[in-house]
Coordinates of N, CA and C in Angstrom, one line a residue:
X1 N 0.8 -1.2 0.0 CA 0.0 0.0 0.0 C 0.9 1.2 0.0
X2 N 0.7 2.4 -0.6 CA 1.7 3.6 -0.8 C 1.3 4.2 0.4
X3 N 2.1 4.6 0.7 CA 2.6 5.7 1.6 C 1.3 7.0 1.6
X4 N 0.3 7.7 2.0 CA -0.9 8.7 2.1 C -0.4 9.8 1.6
X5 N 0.0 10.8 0.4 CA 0.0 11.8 0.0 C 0.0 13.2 1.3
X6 N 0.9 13.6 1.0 CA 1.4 15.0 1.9 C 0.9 15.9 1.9
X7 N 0.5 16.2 0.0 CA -0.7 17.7 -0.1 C -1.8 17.1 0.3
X8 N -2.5 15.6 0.0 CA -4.0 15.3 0.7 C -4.1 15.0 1.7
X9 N -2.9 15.1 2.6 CA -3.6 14.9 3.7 C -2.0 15.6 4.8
X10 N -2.3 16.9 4.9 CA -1.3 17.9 5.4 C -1.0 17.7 6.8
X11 N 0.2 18.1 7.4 CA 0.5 17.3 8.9 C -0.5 18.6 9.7
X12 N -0.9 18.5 11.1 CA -2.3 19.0 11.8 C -0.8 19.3 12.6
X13 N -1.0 21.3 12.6 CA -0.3 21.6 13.5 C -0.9 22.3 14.6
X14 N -0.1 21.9 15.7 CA -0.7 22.1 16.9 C -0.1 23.6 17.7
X15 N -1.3 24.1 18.2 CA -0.9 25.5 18.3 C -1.6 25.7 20.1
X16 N -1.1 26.4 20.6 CA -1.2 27.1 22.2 C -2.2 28.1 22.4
X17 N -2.7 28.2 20.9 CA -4.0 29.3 21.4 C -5.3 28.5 22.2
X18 N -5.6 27.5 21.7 CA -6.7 26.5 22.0 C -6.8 26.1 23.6
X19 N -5.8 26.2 24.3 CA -5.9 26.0 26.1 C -6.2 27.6 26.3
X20 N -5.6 28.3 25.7 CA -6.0 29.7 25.9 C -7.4 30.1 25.6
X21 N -7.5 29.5 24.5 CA -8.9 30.6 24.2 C -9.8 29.5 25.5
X22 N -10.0 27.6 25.5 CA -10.8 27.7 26.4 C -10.4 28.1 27.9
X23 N -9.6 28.5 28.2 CA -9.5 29.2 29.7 C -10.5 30.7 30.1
X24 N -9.7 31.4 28.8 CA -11.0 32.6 28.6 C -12.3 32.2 28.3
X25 N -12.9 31.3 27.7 CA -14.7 31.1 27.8 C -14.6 30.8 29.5
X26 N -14.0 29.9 29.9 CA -14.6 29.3 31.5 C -14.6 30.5 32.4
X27 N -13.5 31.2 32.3 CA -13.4 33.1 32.9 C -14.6 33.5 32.8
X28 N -15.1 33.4 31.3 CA -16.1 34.2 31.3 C -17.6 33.9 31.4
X29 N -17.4 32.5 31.4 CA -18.7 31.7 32.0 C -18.8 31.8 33.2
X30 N -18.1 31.7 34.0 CA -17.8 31.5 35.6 C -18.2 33.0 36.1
X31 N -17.9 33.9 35.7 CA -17.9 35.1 35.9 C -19.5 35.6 35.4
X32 N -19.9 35.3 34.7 CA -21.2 35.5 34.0 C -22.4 34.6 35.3
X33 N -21.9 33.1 35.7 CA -22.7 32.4 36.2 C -22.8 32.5 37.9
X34 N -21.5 33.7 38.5 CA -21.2 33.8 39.6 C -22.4 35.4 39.3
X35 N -22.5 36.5 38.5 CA -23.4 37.2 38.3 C -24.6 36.9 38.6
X36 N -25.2 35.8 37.7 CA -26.2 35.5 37.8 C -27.0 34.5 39.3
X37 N -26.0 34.1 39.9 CA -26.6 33.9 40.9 C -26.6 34.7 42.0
X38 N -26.1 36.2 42.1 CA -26.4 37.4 42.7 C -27.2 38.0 42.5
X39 N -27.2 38.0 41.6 CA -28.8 38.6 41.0 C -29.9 37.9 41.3
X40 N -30.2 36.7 41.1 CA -31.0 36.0 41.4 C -31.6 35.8 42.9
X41 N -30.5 35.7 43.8 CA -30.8 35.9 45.1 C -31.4 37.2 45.7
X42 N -30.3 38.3 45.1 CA -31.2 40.0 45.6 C -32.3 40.1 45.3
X43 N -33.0 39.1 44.1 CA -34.1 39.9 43.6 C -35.0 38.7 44.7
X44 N -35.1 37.2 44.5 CA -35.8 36.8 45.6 C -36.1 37.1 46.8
X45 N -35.2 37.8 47.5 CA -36.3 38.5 48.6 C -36.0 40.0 48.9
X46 N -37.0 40.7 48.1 CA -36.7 42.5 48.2 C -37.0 42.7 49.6
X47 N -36.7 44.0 49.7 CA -37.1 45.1 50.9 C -38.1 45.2 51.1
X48 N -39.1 45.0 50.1 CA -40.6 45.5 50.0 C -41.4 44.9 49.0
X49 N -42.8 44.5 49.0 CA -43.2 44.3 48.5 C -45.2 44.0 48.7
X50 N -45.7 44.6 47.7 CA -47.1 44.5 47.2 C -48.0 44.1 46.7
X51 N -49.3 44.2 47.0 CA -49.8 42.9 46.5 C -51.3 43.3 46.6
X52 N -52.0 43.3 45.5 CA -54.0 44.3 45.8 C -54.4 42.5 45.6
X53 N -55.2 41.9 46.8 CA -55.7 41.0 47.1 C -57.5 41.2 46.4
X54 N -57.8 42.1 47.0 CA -59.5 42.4 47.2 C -59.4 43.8 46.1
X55 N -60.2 44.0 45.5 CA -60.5 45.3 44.8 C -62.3 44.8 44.2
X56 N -63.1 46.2 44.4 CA -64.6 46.0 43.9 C -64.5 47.6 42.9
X57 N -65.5 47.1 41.9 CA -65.3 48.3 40.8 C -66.7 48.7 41.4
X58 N -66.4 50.5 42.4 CA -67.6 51.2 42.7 C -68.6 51.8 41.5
X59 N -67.7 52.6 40.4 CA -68.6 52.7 39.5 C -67.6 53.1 38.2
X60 N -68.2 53.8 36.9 CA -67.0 54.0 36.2 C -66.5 54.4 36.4
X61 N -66.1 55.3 37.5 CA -64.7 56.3 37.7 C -64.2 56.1 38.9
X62 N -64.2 54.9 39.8 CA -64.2 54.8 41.1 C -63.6 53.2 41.2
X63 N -63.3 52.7 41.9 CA -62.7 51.3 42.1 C -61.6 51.7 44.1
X64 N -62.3 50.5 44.5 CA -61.9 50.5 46.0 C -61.1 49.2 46.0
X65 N -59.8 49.4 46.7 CA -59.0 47.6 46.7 C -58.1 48.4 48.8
X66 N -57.7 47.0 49.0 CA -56.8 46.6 49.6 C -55.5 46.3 49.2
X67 N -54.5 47.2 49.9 CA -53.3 47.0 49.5 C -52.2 46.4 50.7
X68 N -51.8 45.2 50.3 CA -51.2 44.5 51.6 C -49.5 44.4 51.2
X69 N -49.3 45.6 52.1 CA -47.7 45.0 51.8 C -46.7 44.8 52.9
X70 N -45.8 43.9 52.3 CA -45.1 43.1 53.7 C -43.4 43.7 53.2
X71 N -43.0 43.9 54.5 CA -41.7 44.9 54.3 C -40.4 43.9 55.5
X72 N -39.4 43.9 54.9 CA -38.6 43.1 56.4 C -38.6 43.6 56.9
X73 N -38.1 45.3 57.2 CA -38.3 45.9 58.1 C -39.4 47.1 58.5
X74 N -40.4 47.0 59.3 CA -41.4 47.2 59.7 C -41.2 49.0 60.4
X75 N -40.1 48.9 60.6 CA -39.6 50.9 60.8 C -39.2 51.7 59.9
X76 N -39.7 51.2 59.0 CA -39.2 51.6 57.8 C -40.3 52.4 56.7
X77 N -40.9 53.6 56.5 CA -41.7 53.6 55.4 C -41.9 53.2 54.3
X78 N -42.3 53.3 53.7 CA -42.3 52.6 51.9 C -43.5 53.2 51.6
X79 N -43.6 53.1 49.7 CA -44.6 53.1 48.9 C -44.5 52.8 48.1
X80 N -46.1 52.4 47.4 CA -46.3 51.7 46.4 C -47.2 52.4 45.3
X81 N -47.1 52.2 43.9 CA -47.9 52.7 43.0 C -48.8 51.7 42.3
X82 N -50.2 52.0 42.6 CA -51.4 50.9 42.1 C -51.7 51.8 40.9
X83 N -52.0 50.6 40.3 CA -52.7 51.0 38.9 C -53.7 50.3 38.9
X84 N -54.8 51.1 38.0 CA -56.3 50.2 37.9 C -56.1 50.5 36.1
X85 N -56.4 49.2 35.3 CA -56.4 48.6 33.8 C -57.8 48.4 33.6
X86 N -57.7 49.0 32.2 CA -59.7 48.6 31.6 C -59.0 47.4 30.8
X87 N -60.6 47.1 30.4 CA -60.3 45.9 29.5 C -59.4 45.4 28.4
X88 N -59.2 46.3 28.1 CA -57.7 46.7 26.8 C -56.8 46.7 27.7
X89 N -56.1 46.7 28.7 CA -55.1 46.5 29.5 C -54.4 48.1 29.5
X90 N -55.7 49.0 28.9 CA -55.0 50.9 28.8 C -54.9 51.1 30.8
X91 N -54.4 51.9 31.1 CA -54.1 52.1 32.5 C -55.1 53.5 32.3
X92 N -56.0 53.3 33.6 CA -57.4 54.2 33.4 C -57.2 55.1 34.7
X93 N -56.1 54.5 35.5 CA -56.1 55.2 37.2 C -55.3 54.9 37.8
X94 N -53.8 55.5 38.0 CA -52.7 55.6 38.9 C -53.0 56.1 40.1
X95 N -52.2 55.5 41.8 CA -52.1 56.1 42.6 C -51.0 55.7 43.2
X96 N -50.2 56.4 43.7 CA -48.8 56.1 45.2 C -49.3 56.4 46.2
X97 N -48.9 55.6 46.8 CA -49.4 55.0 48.4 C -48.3 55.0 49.1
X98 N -48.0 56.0 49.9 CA -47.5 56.2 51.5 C -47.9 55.3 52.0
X99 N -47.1 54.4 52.7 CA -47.2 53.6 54.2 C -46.8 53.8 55.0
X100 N -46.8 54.3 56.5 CA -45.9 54.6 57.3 C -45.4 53.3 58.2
X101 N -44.4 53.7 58.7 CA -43.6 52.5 59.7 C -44.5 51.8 60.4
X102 N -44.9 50.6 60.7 CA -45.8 50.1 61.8 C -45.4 48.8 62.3
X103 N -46.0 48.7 63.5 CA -45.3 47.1 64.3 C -45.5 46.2 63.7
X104 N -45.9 46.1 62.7 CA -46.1 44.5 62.1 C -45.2 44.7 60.5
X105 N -44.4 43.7 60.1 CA -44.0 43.8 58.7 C -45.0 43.6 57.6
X106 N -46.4 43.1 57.6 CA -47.6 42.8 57.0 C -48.3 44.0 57.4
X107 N -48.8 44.9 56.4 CA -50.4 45.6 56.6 C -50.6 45.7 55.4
X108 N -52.3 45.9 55.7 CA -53.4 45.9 54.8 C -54.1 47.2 54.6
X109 N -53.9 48.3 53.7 CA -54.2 49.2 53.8 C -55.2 49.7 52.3
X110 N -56.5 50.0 52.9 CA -57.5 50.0 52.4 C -57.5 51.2 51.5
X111 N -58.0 51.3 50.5 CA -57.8 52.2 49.3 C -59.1 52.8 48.3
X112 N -59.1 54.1 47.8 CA -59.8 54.3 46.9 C -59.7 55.4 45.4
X113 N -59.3 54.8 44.6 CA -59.0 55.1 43.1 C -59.7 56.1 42.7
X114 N -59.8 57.0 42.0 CA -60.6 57.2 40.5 C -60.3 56.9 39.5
X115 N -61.1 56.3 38.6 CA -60.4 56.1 37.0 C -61.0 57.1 36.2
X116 N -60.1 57.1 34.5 CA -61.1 58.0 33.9 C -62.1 57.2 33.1
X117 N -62.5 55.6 32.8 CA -63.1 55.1 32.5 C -63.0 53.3 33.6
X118 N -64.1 52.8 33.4 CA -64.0 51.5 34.3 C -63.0 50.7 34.0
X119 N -62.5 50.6 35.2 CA -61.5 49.9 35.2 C -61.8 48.3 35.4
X120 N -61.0 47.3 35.0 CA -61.2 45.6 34.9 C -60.4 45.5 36.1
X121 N -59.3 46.2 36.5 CA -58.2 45.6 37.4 C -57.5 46.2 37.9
X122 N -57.0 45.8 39.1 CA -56.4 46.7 40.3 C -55.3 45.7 40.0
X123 N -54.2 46.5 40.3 CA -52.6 45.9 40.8 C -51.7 46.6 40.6
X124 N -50.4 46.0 41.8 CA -49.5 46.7 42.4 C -48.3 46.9 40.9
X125 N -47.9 48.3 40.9 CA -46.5 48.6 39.6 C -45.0 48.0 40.0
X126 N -45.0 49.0 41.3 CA -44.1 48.8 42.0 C -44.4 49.1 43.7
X127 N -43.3 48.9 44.4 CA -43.1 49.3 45.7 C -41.8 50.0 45.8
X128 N -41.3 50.2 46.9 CA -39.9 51.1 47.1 C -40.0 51.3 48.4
X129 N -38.3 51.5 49.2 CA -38.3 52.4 50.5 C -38.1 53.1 50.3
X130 N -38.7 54.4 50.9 CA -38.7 55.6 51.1 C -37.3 56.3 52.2
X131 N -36.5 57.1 51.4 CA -35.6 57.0 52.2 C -35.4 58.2 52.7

């Protein structure tokens, strides 16, 4: 059998970039995946947080809810911005809601909106502390 041809089948030269370049992906995976799990943990348990359990639509320009929100720290003020949504999901009626400090990290703080047409739905935008 002859000997395999030199131009068809060229010697495979080996080069020092290839431990290099994979050292740099695992850097930057590692680094990317060490991110991501800080992030993921800050965001599971915030400072504050909201929640409209109960809301009744009084008439078209009116809507009443409960706003319950639970804070870790209960000396702390915070607020929250409710929105009430019509059926088209248009936002019909913003409010911010002051909470002041109170002995329990849970309260329920009763509410009342105007919209400029009936709204389908009450719920929380955001929360925040107040600083």
């Amino acid at each position: 059998m002859p000997a395999p041809s030199v131009t068809r089948y060229p010697h495979r030269r080996r080069t020092r970039r290839r431990p290099l370049l994979i050292a740099i992906v695992a850097a930057v995976a590692a680094i990317g995946l060490g991110w991501l799990l800080w992030a993921a943990y800050e965001q599971a348990d915030p400072a504050v947080s909201g929640d409209v359990h109960v809301f009744t639509i009084d008439s078209a320009q009116k809507v009443s809810f409960t706003l319950t929100v639970q804070r870790k720290d209960p000396s702390v003020p915070v607020s929250c911005t409710v929105i009430a949504q019509a059926s088209d999901f248009e936002t019909v009626g913003q409010k911010t809601i002051s909470v002041p400090a109170a002995p329990t990290s849970v309260v329920d703080v009763p509410q009342e909106l105007k919209t400029i047409r009936e709204a389908t739905s009450v719920s929380v935008s955001q929360c925040w502390v107040n600083s």
